């Protein structure tokens, strides 16, 4: 490479660094989102971009060899990152911060969705609205409603964090002869409308002539209704006791009618999360006419994206008619929407396949691991330095990714992840209880194939529930030990107690 070419790249790099100032997209983020999740294509664009990155032949990953200033240039070149606003939140014409000006509306955030529907009904611009309210028989169970009056509408404000069968409501409304419909739904609901209405073989498009104004909610996740119910039960609460649910900054709040608040990390609800949400990449209802969410706005306000011409017109008219207050969204605030949208798009990469094993300590101890006898490594002869480096790299192949006590602290749950980037075969996992110097209640299981970045989850009943013993976890493959870790119940109990107190 000639000197001029080098200078050319350096100049462009410096200019780009200047343009990306404040992006916080460091090499660490690239590793976290792309490399450690196994979606790196080994293209080396990051290496070619920055003098502080080199390609590590041993681990087959990019490696930092200098001080990263977090400029984001490498992150912006990587084919696997999503950096352009339109790719994150879709096309829109204007962004606003807004709230309802109708005093009776008690919305989830700004009450804007309900105020817009009220405006459309009052002005007879729609025949009905399709919204979601709570079932009268089962509190907090979502129930789709065909709404034609103010009284009915006011009962549908607020968010219910479970899937609602909104499309049944839409088709019923069309069958009943409604031709102009205001529809509210999550991004996945809006996608269904988009397909039924706009796609060549969409049912609504082909056979039913209806005009729909699609108001899409922002949505990061939803949970199974029964799951939320049983989660609350573990906190000695019923659905009936809950006045409002909110999700903000990774925390879910259950606000009780008594005024008390149960706040938990959204991750604590992972097991109740609807499976579809793990595969969902649309935060902001990209196919809606108007999108509404809470992120980016202060409490009591909603963030609005006007996407289509009709969407923008409805918003401006509703503001002029005194139903909503509308302020242009400052650029700095939109950053929060983009950040959350990026998290959602990237979650498809960070999605971890997980298999779960429950280990019964009554199992007989086999004379050798079911995966077969451990065998000597065969293959080419390598120099000592390479062997030492490879052995060190193998020790990092498996990582601990979680440790907890479940079911009234009777079971130890731990998670391990194959961090190597390639499949591991005939892996044996051994867990044993340590008393004094002896291991007893040993348990083996074999994993035939452990896929790259797949998480394995094990639960193992504590041998003596009240004793604060240690347990030993050992993971091997036919080439030798991949991982050993002592689980100290005393330390774990102290950590869990500390976490409980800090909540
Ligand atoms: C499952 C879910 C997840 C969400 N996640 C996020 C998030 O991560 N980040 C974010 O910024 N905003 C999120 N929102 C949107 C946010 O909670 C508010 O709905 C939005 O800000 C509008 O508030 P508002 O006060 O203007 O609406 P309101 O005037 O209170 O009206 C809310 C409207 O939502 C409808 N609705 C309620 N529950 C459902 C449901 N399950 N399915 C379909 N429609 C429903 C109601 O019918 C009503 O019309 C989520 C909403 C839902 C339903
Ligand atoms: S300094 Fe180099 S490694 Fe760090 S973010 Fe910038 S380009 Fe990437
Ligand atoms: S630019 Fe992205 S995909 Fe290419 S090697 Fe670097 S991390 Fe991997
Ligand atoms: S996260 Fe996606 S799939 Fe789940 S409710 Fe929201 S829009 Fe639907």
Coordinates of C-alpha atoms and ligand atoms in Angstrom, one line a residue:
X1 CA 0.0 0.0 0.0
X2 CA 1.4 3.4 -1.0
X3 CA 1.9 6.3 1.5
X4 CA -0.8 8.4 -0.1
X5 CA -3.4 5.7 0.3
X6 CA -2.5 5.3 3.9
X7 CA -2.9 9.1 4.4
X8 CA -6.2 8.9 2.6
X9 CA -7.6 6.4 5.0
X10 CA -6.3 8.2 8.0
X11 CA -7.9 11.4 6.9
X12 CA -11.3 9.7 6.3
X13 CA -11.0 7.9 9.7
X14 CA -10.3 11.2 11.5
X15 CA -13.2 12.9 9.8
X16 CA -15.5 10.1 10.6
X17 CA -14.4 10.1 14.2
X18 CA -15.4 13.7 14.3
X19 CA -18.8 13.1 12.8
X20 CA -19.5 10.2 15.1
X21 CA -18.5 12.1 18.3
X22 CA -20.6 11.0 21.3
X23 CA -21.8 7.8 19.6
X24 CA -20.4 5.5 22.4
X25 CA -20.2 2.6 19.9
X26 CA -16.9 1.2 21.1
X27 CA -15.0 -1.9 20.2
X28 CA -16.5 -3.5 23.3
X29 CA -20.0 -3.0 21.8
X30 CA -18.9 -4.6 18.6
X31 CA -17.6 -7.6 20.5
X32 CA -20.7 -7.9 22.6
X33 CA -23.3 -7.5 19.8
X34 CA -21.5 -9.1 16.9
X35 CA -18.5 -11.2 17.8
X36 CA -19.5 -12.8 21.1
X37 CA -22.9 -13.6 19.7
X38 CA -21.5 -15.5 16.8
X39 CA -22.8 -13.4 13.9
X40 CA -19.4 -12.0 12.9
X41 CA -18.7 -12.9 9.3
X42 CA -14.9 -12.7 9.7
X43 CA -14.9 -10.0 6.9
X44 CA -12.2 -8.0 8.8
X45 CA -13.7 -4.6 8.0
X46 CA -13.2 -3.5 11.6
X47 CA -9.5 -4.7 11.4
X48 CA -8.9 -2.8 8.2
X49 CA -10.5 0.3 9.7
X50 CA -8.6 0.8 12.9
X51 CA -5.0 0.5 13.8
X52 CA -5.9 -0.8 17.3
X53 CA -7.6 -3.9 16.0
X54 CA -5.9 -7.0 14.6
X55 CA -7.2 -10.3 13.5
X56 CA -6.4 -13.0 16.0
X57 CA -5.6 -16.2 14.1
X58 CA -5.9 -18.3 17.2
X59 CA -9.4 -17.4 18.3
X60 CA -10.5 -16.3 14.8
X61 CA -11.9 -13.1 16.2
X62 CA -10.9 -9.4 16.0
X63 CA -8.7 -8.4 18.9
X64 CA -8.0 -5.0 20.5
X65 CA -4.3 -4.3 20.7
X66 CA -4.3 -0.6 21.7
X67 CA -6.5 1.8 23.6
X68 CA -10.0 2.1 22.2
X69 CA -11.5 5.6 22.5
X70 CA -15.0 4.4 21.7
X71 CA -15.2 6.6 18.5
X72 CA -17.5 4.1 16.8
X73 CA -15.8 4.0 13.4
X74 CA -15.3 0.2 13.4
X75 CA -18.8 -0.3 14.6
X76 CA -20.1 1.8 11.7
X77 CA -18.2 -0.3 9.1
X78 CA -19.3 -3.7 10.4
X79 CA -21.9 -5.4 8.1
X80 CA -23.7 -6.8 11.1
X81 CA -24.5 -3.6 13.0
X82 CA -27.5 -1.4 12.4
X83 CA -26.6 2.2 12.5
X84 CA -28.9 4.2 10.0
X85 CA -32.0 5.7 11.7
X86 CA -34.3 4.6 8.9
X87 CA -33.2 1.0 9.5
X88 CA -33.9 1.4 13.2
X89 CA -37.4 3.0 13.3
X90 CA -38.6 3.1 9.7
X91 CA -39.7 6.1 7.6
X92 CA -41.5 9.0 9.3
X93 CA -42.4 12.5 8.4
X94 CA -42.3 14.2 11.9
X95 CA -41.6 13.3 15.5
X96 CA -43.5 14.8 18.4
X97 CA -43.9 14.8 22.2
X98 CA -47.6 14.9 23.0
X99 CA -50.3 14.6 25.6
X100 CA -54.1 14.4 25.7
X101 CA -55.9 17.7 26.6
X102 CA -59.1 15.7 27.5
X103 CA -59.3 15.7 31.3
X104 CA -61.2 12.4 31.6
X105 CA -58.6 10.4 29.7
X106 CA -56.2 8.6 32.1
X107 CA -53.8 7.1 29.6
X108 CA -50.8 4.9 30.0
X109 CA -48.5 7.8 29.2
X110 CA -49.8 10.9 27.5
X111 CA -53.3 9.4 26.8
X112 CA -52.7 10.4 23.2
X113 CA -54.0 7.2 21.6
X114 CA -57.3 7.5 23.3
X115 CA -57.5 11.3 22.6
X116 CA -56.9 10.7 18.9
X117 CA -59.5 8.0 18.7
X118 CA -62.0 10.3 20.5
X119 CA -61.2 13.0 18.0
X120 CA -61.8 10.6 15.1
X121 CA -65.1 9.4 16.6
X122 CA -66.4 12.8 17.6
X123 CA -65.7 14.2 14.1
X124 CA -67.3 11.1 12.5
X125 CA -64.1 10.4 10.6
X126 CA -64.3 6.8 11.7
X127 CA -67.3 4.5 12.2
X128 CA -65.6 2.6 15.1
X129 CA -62.3 2.0 16.8
X130 CA -60.6 -1.3 17.5
X131 CA -59.0 -1.1 20.9
X132 CA -58.0 -3.5 23.7
X133 CA -59.5 -3.3 27.2
X134 CA -59.4 -5.6 30.2
X135 CA -61.8 -8.5 30.5
X136 CA -64.5 -8.0 33.1
X137 CA -64.3 -11.7 34.2
X138 CA -60.5 -12.0 34.4
X139 CA -58.7 -8.8 35.4
X140 CA -55.9 -7.7 33.1
X141 CA -56.8 -10.3 30.5
X142 CA -56.7 -8.4 27.2
X143 CA -60.0 -8.3 25.3
X144 CA -60.4 -6.7 21.9
X145 CA -63.3 -4.2 21.7
X146 CA -65.2 -2.6 18.9
X147 CA -65.7 0.9 20.2
X148 CA -68.3 3.4 19.0
X149 CA -68.9 5.7 22.0
X150 CA -66.9 7.9 24.3
X151 CA -67.8 5.8 27.4
X152 CA -66.6 2.6 25.8
X153 CA -63.4 4.3 24.6
X154 CA -62.4 5.7 27.9
X155 CA -62.4 2.2 29.4
X156 CA -59.7 1.1 26.8
X157 CA -56.9 3.5 27.7
X158 CA -53.8 2.0 29.3
X159 CA -51.4 -0.7 28.3
X160 CA -51.9 -4.4 28.8
X161 CA -48.6 -6.3 28.4
X162 CA -50.1 -9.5 26.9
X163 CA -51.0 -10.4 23.3
X164 CA -54.4 -9.2 22.2
X165 CA -56.3 -10.8 19.4
X166 CA -57.0 -7.5 17.7
X167 CA -57.5 -8.8 14.2
X168 CA -60.6 -10.7 15.2
X169 CA -62.0 -7.4 16.3
X170 CA -61.1 -5.7 13.0
X171 CA -62.6 -8.4 10.8
X172 CA -65.8 -8.5 13.0
X173 CA -66.1 -4.7 12.6
X174 CA -65.8 -5.0 8.8
X175 CA -68.3 -7.8 8.8
X176 CA -70.7 -5.6 10.8
X177 CA -70.5 -3.0 8.0
X178 CA -68.0 -0.5 9.4
X179 CA -65.9 0.9 6.6
X180 CA -63.8 3.5 8.3
X181 CA -61.9 2.1 11.2
X182 CA -59.3 3.4 13.7
X183 CA -57.2 0.5 14.8
X184 CA -54.7 0.3 17.7
X185 CA -52.2 -2.4 18.1
X186 CA -48.6 -3.5 18.8
X187 CA -46.1 -3.7 15.9
X188 CA -47.0 -7.3 15.2
X189 CA -50.7 -6.5 15.0
X190 CA -49.9 -3.6 12.6
X191 CA -47.9 -6.0 10.4
X192 CA -50.9 -8.3 10.2
X193 CA -53.1 -5.4 9.1
X194 CA -50.4 -4.4 6.6
X195 CA -50.4 -7.8 5.1
X196 CA -54.1 -8.3 5.1
X197 CA -54.8 -4.9 3.7
X198 CA -51.8 -4.0 1.4
X199 CA -50.4 -7.3 0.2
X200 CA -51.7 -8.7 -3.2
X201 CA -53.4 -11.7 -1.5
X202 CA -54.5 -9.9 1.6
X203 CA -58.1 -10.7 2.6
X204 CA -59.1 -7.1 3.4
X205 CA -57.5 -5.9 0.2
X206 CA -59.2 -8.4 -2.1
X207 CA -62.7 -8.8 -0.7
X208 CA -63.5 -6.1 1.8
X209 CA -63.4 -2.4 1.1
X210 CA -62.4 -0.8 4.4
X211 CA -60.2 2.2 5.2
X212 CA -58.1 1.7 8.3
X213 CA -56.1 4.3 10.2
X214 CA -53.4 2.2 11.9
X215 CA -52.1 3.6 15.2
X216 CA -49.2 1.4 16.2
X217 CA -47.8 1.2 19.7
X218 CA -44.1 1.0 20.5
X219 CA -43.4 -2.5 21.9
X220 CA -40.4 -4.2 23.4
X221 CA -42.0 -7.3 24.8
X222 CA -45.3 -8.9 25.9
X223 CA -45.9 -11.7 28.4
X224 CA -48.2 -14.6 28.8
X225 CA -51.3 -13.7 30.8
X226 CA -51.1 -16.9 32.9
X227 CA -47.4 -16.3 33.4
X228 CA -47.9 -12.8 34.8
X229 CA -50.6 -14.2 37.0
X230 CA -48.4 -16.9 38.4
X231 CA -45.5 -14.5 38.8
X232 CA -47.7 -12.2 40.9
X233 CA -48.8 -15.2 43.0
X234 CA -45.2 -15.8 44.0
X235 CA -45.3 -12.3 45.4
X236 CA -48.6 -13.1 47.1
X237 CA -50.5 -10.7 44.8
X238 CA -53.5 -11.3 42.5
X239 CA -54.2 -9.6 39.2
X240 CA -57.2 -8.0 40.8
X241 CA -54.9 -6.0 43.2
X242 CA -53.1 -4.3 40.3
X243 CA -54.1 -0.8 39.2
X244 CA -51.5 -0.3 36.5
X245 CA -48.4 -1.9 34.9
X246 CA -45.6 0.0 33.4
X247 CA -42.2 -0.9 31.8
X248 CA -39.5 1.6 31.9
X249 CA -35.7 1.4 31.8
X250 CA -35.7 -2.4 32.0
X251 CA -37.9 -2.4 35.1
X252 CA -41.5 -3.6 35.3
X253 CA -43.7 -1.9 37.9
X254 CA -46.9 -3.4 39.2
X255 CA -48.7 -0.5 40.8
X256 CA -51.2 -1.8 43.3
X257 CA -54.6 -0.4 44.1
X258 CA -53.3 0.1 47.6
X259 CA -50.6 2.5 46.2
X260 CA -47.8 0.0 46.9
X261 CA -45.4 -0.7 44.0
X262 CA -43.8 -4.0 43.1
X263 CA -40.8 -3.3 40.9
X264 CA -38.8 -6.1 39.2
X265 CA -36.3 -6.4 36.5
X266 CA -37.9 -7.3 33.2
X267 CA -35.4 -10.1 33.0
X268 CA -37.1 -11.7 36.0
X269 CA -40.1 -12.2 33.7
X270 CA -38.1 -13.7 30.9
X271 CA -39.7 -17.1 31.3
X272 CA -43.1 -15.6 30.8
X273 CA -42.1 -13.6 27.8
X274 CA -44.1 -14.5 24.7
X275 CA -41.9 -16.6 22.5
X276 CA -42.7 -14.5 19.4
X277 CA -41.2 -11.4 21.1
X278 CA -37.7 -13.0 21.0
X279 CA -37.8 -12.9 17.2
X280 CA -39.3 -9.5 16.9
X281 CA -37.2 -6.6 15.6
X282 CA -39.8 -3.8 15.2
X283 CA -39.9 -1.5 18.2
X284 CA -41.9 1.4 16.7
X285 CA -44.7 -0.1 14.5
X286 CA -42.9 0.8 11.3
X287 CA -45.9 0.0 9.2
X288 CA -48.4 2.2 11.1
X289 CA -49.8 5.6 10.0
X290 CA -49.0 7.0 13.5
X291 CA -46.7 5.3 16.1
X292 CA -47.0 6.0 19.8
X293 CA -44.7 5.1 22.7
X294 CA -43.3 6.2 25.9
X295 CA -39.5 6.1 25.4
X296 CA -38.1 9.6 24.6
X297 CA -40.8 11.6 26.4
X298 CA -41.1 12.8 30.0
X299 CA -43.6 11.2 32.3
X300 CA -47.2 12.1 31.3
X301 CA -46.3 12.5 27.7
X302 CA -46.1 10.2 24.7
X303 CA -43.6 10.0 21.8
X304 CA -45.3 10.3 18.4
X305 CA -44.0 9.4 14.9
X306 CA -46.2 10.7 12.1
X307 CA -45.4 8.3 9.2
X308 CA -48.0 8.7 6.5
X309 CA -49.7 11.8 5.0
X310 CA -53.0 10.8 6.5
X311 CA -51.3 10.1 9.9
X312 CA -49.7 13.6 10.0
X313 CA -53.0 15.3 8.9
X314 CA -55.0 13.6 11.7
X315 CA -52.4 14.6 14.3
X316 CA -52.3 18.2 13.2
X317 CA -56.1 18.4 13.0
X318 CA -56.5 16.8 16.5
X319 CA -54.1 19.3 17.9
X320 CA -55.9 22.2 16.2
X321 CA -59.2 20.9 17.5
X322 CA -57.8 21.0 21.1
X323 CA -57.7 17.2 21.7
X324 CA -54.0 16.9 22.0
X325 CA -50.9 19.1 22.7
X326 CA -48.2 18.6 20.1
X327 CA -44.6 19.7 20.4
X328 CA -41.8 18.9 18.0
X329 CA -39.5 16.3 19.5
X330 CA -35.9 17.6 20.2
X331 CA -33.3 15.7 18.3
X332 CA -31.5 14.7 21.5
X333 CA -34.7 12.9 22.8
X334 CA -35.1 10.9 19.6
X335 CA -31.7 9.3 20.4
X336 CA -33.5 7.3 23.2
X337 CA -35.9 5.9 20.7
X338 CA -33.1 5.0 18.3
X339 CA -31.1 3.3 21.1
X340 CA -34.0 1.2 22.2
X341 CA -34.8 0.3 18.6
X342 CA -31.2 -0.7 18.1
X343 CA -31.4 -3.0 21.2
X344 CA -34.5 -4.6 19.7
X345 CA -33.0 -5.1 16.2
X346 CA -29.8 -6.5 17.8
X347 CA -31.7 -8.9 20.0
X348 CA -32.1 -11.3 17.1
X349 CA -28.3 -11.6 17.2
X350 CA -28.1 -11.9 20.9
X351 CA -30.9 -14.4 21.0
X352 CA -29.5 -17.4 22.8
X353 CA -30.8 -20.8 22.2
X354 CA -31.1 -22.4 25.5
X355 CA -31.6 -26.0 26.5
X356 CA -32.6 -26.9 30.0
X357 CA -31.6 -30.0 32.0
X358 CA -32.9 -30.9 35.4
X359 CA -30.4 -33.0 37.3
X360 CA -31.7 -35.6 39.8
X361 CA -29.1 -36.4 42.4
X362 CA -30.5 -39.9 43.0
X363 CA -29.0 -41.1 39.7
X364 CA -26.4 -43.9 40.0
X365 CA -22.9 -42.8 39.5
X366 CA -21.7 -44.3 36.2
X367 CA -18.2 -45.8 36.0
X368 CA -17.3 -43.5 33.2
X369 CA -19.1 -40.5 31.6
X370 CA -21.9 -41.5 29.2
X371 CA -20.1 -39.6 26.5
X372 CA -17.5 -42.4 26.4
X373 CA -14.0 -42.7 27.9
X374 CA -11.9 -39.5 27.7
X375 CA -9.5 -39.9 24.9
X376 CA -6.1 -38.4 24.1
X377 CA -6.1 -35.6 21.7
X378 CA -4.7 -36.6 18.3
X379 CA -3.7 -34.6 15.3
X380 CA -0.7 -32.6 14.1
X381 CA 2.3 -32.1 16.3
X382 CA 2.5 -28.5 17.5
X383 CA 5.2 -26.5 19.3
X384 CA 4.9 -25.9 23.0
X385 CA 4.0 -22.3 22.7
X386 CA 1.0 -23.1 20.4
X387 CA -0.1 -25.9 22.8
X388 CA 0.0 -23.5 25.8
X389 CA -1.9 -20.8 24.0
X390 CA -4.5 -23.3 22.7
X391 CA -4.9 -24.7 26.2
X392 CA -5.4 -21.2 27.6
X393 CA -7.9 -20.5 24.8
X394 CA -9.8 -23.7 25.6
X395 CA -10.2 -22.6 29.2
X396 CA -12.1 -19.6 28.0
X397 CA -14.4 -21.7 25.8
X398 CA -17.1 -22.2 28.3
X399 CA -18.3 -19.4 30.5
X400 CA -20.6 -19.2 33.4
X401 CA -23.6 -17.0 32.5
X402 CA -25.9 -17.3 35.5
X403 CA -26.3 -18.7 39.0
X404 CA -29.4 -18.7 41.2
X405 CA -31.4 -20.6 43.8
X406 CA -34.9 -21.5 42.9
X407 CA -38.0 -23.0 44.5
X408 CA -37.6 -21.7 48.0
X409 CA -33.8 -22.1 47.6
X410 CA -34.1 -25.8 47.2
X411 CA -32.6 -26.0 43.7
X412 CA -29.4 -24.6 42.4
X413 CA -29.8 -23.2 38.9
X414 CA -26.8 -22.4 36.8
X415 CA -26.2 -21.5 33.2
X416 CA -23.1 -22.0 31.0
X417 CA -22.5 -20.8 27.5
X418 CA -20.3 -22.2 24.7
X419 CA -18.3 -19.1 23.9
X420 CA -16.0 -20.7 21.4
X421 CA -17.7 -19.9 18.2
X422 CA -17.8 -23.5 17.1
X423 CA -19.8 -26.6 18.2
X424 CA -18.5 -28.8 21.0
X425 CA -19.2 -32.5 20.9
X426 CA -19.7 -35.2 23.5
X427 CA -19.5 -32.8 26.3
X428 CA -20.0 -34.2 29.8
X429 CA -21.2 -32.1 32.6
X430 CA -20.5 -33.3 36.1
X431 CA -22.0 -31.8 39.3
X432 CA -21.2 -33.0 42.7
X433 CA -21.8 -32.1 46.3
X434 CA -18.7 -31.5 48.4
X435 CA -18.7 -32.6 52.1
X436 CA -15.4 -32.1 53.8
X437 CA -12.9 -33.5 51.3
X438 CA -15.2 -35.8 49.6
X439 CA -17.5 -35.4 46.6
X440 CA -20.7 -37.3 46.8
X441 CA -24.0 -37.3 44.9
X442 CA -22.1 -37.0 41.6
X443 CA -24.2 -36.5 38.5
X444 CA -23.2 -36.7 34.9
X445 CA -25.0 -35.8 31.8
X446 CA -23.9 -35.8 28.2
X447 CA -24.6 -33.2 25.6
X448 CA -24.0 -34.6 22.2
X449 CA -23.7 -31.3 20.4
X450 CA -23.4 -28.0 22.1
X451 CA -23.9 -25.2 19.5
X452 CA -21.9 -22.0 19.4
X453 CA -23.2 -19.4 21.9
X454 CA -25.9 -21.8 23.0
X455 CA -26.7 -21.6 26.7
X456 CA -27.3 -24.7 28.7
X457 CA -29.3 -24.4 31.9
X458 CA -29.0 -26.9 34.7
X459 CA -30.9 -27.2 37.9
X460 CA -29.7 -29.5 40.7
X461 CA -31.5 -30.1 44.0
X462 CA -29.5 -29.1 47.0
X463 CA -28.5 -32.2 48.9
X464 CA -29.0 -30.7 52.3
X465 CA -31.4 -27.8 51.9
X466 CA -30.3 -26.0 55.0
X467 CA -26.6 -26.6 54.8
X468 CA -24.4 -24.0 53.2
X469 CA -22.1 -26.5 51.4
X470 CA -20.1 -26.2 48.2
X471 CA -20.8 -27.9 44.9
X472 CA -18.4 -28.6 42.1
X473 CA -19.2 -28.3 38.5
X474 CA -16.9 -29.7 35.9
X475 CA -17.3 -29.7 32.1
X476 CA -15.2 -31.8 29.8
X477 CA -15.1 -32.9 26.2
X478 CA -13.0 -35.7 24.7
X479 CA -10.0 -33.4 24.5
X480 CA -10.0 -32.7 28.3
X481 CA -11.4 -30.2 30.8
X482 CA -13.2 -27.1 29.5
X483 CA -14.4 -25.7 32.8
X484 CA -14.4 -26.2 36.5
X485 CA -16.2 -24.0 39.0
X486 CA -17.0 -24.2 42.7
X487 CA -20.5 -23.1 43.7
X488 CA -20.3 -21.7 47.3
X489 CA -23.8 -21.7 48.7
X490 CA -22.9 -19.4 51.6
X491 CA -21.6 -16.7 49.2
X492 CA -24.5 -17.2 46.8
X493 CA -27.0 -16.7 49.6
X494 CA -25.2 -13.5 50.8
X495 CA -25.2 -12.2 47.2
X496 CA -28.9 -12.9 46.7
X497 CA -29.8 -11.3 50.0
X498 CA -27.8 -8.2 49.0
X499 CA -29.7 -8.0 45.7
X500 CA -33.0 -8.4 47.5
X501 CA -32.2 -5.6 49.9
X502 CA -31.1 -3.2 47.1
X503 CA -34.4 -3.6 45.3
Ligands
LIG1 C1 -47.4 -4.9 25.0 C2 -47.0 -3.5 25.0 C3 -45.6 -3.3 25.1 C4 -45.1 -1.9 25.1 N1 -43.8 -1.7 25.2 C5 -43.3 -0.4 25.1 C6 -41.9 -0.2 25.1 O1 -41.1 -1.1 25.3 N2 -41.5 1.1 25.0 C7 -42.4 2.1 24.8 O2 -42.0 3.3 24.6 N3 -43.7 1.9 24.7 C8 -44.2 0.7 24.9 N4 -45.6 0.4 24.8 C9 -46.5 1.6 24.5 C10 -46.9 2.3 25.8 O3 -47.1 1.4 26.9 C11 -48.2 3.1 25.5 O4 -49.2 2.2 25.0 C12 -48.0 4.2 24.5 O5 -47.0 5.1 25.0 C13 -49.3 5.0 24.3 O6 -49.6 5.6 25.5 P1 -50.9 6.5 25.6 O7 -51.0 7.0 27.0 O8 -50.8 7.5 24.5 O9 -52.0 5.5 25.2 P2 -53.5 5.3 25.9 O10 -54.3 6.5 25.6 O11 -53.4 4.9 27.3 O12 -54.0 4.1 24.9 C14 -53.4 2.9 24.9 C15 -54.0 2.1 23.8 O13 -53.3 0.9 23.7 C16 -54.2 -0.2 23.4 N5 -53.6 -1.4 24.0 C17 -53.4 -1.7 25.3 N6 -52.9 -2.9 25.5 C18 -52.8 -3.4 24.2 C19 -52.4 -4.7 23.7 N7 -51.9 -5.6 24.5 N8 -52.5 -4.9 22.4 C20 -53.0 -4.0 21.6 N9 -53.4 -2.7 22.0 C21 -53.3 -2.5 23.3 C22 -55.5 0.3 24.1 O14 -56.6 -0.3 23.4 C23 -55.4 1.8 23.9 O15 -56.1 2.2 22.8 C24 -46.1 -0.9 24.9 C25 -47.4 -1.1 24.8 C26 -47.9 -2.5 24.9 C27 -49.4 -2.7 24.8
LIG2 S1 -10.8 3.4 18.5 FE1 -10.8 1.8 17.0 S2 -11.5 0.0 18.1 FE2 -12.1 1.8 19.3 S3 -14.2 2.3 18.5 FE3 -12.7 3.6 17.3 S4 -12.4 2.3 15.5 FE4 -13.3 1.0 17.0
LIG3 S1 -16.5 -5.9 10.8 FE1 -18.0 -7.0 12.0 S2 -18.4 -8.9 10.8 FE2 -16.5 -8.0 10.0 S3 -14.9 -9.0 11.2 FE3 -15.3 -7.1 12.2 S4 -16.9 -7.8 13.8 FE4 -16.8 -9.4 12.3
LIG4 S1 -42.4 -7.6 21.0 FE1 -43.1 -7.9 18.8 S2 -44.1 -9.9 18.8 FE2 -44.0 -9.2 21.0 S3 -45.9 -8.1 21.3 FE3 -44.4 -6.6 20.8 S4 -44.6 -6.4 18.6 FE4 -45.6 -8.3 19.1

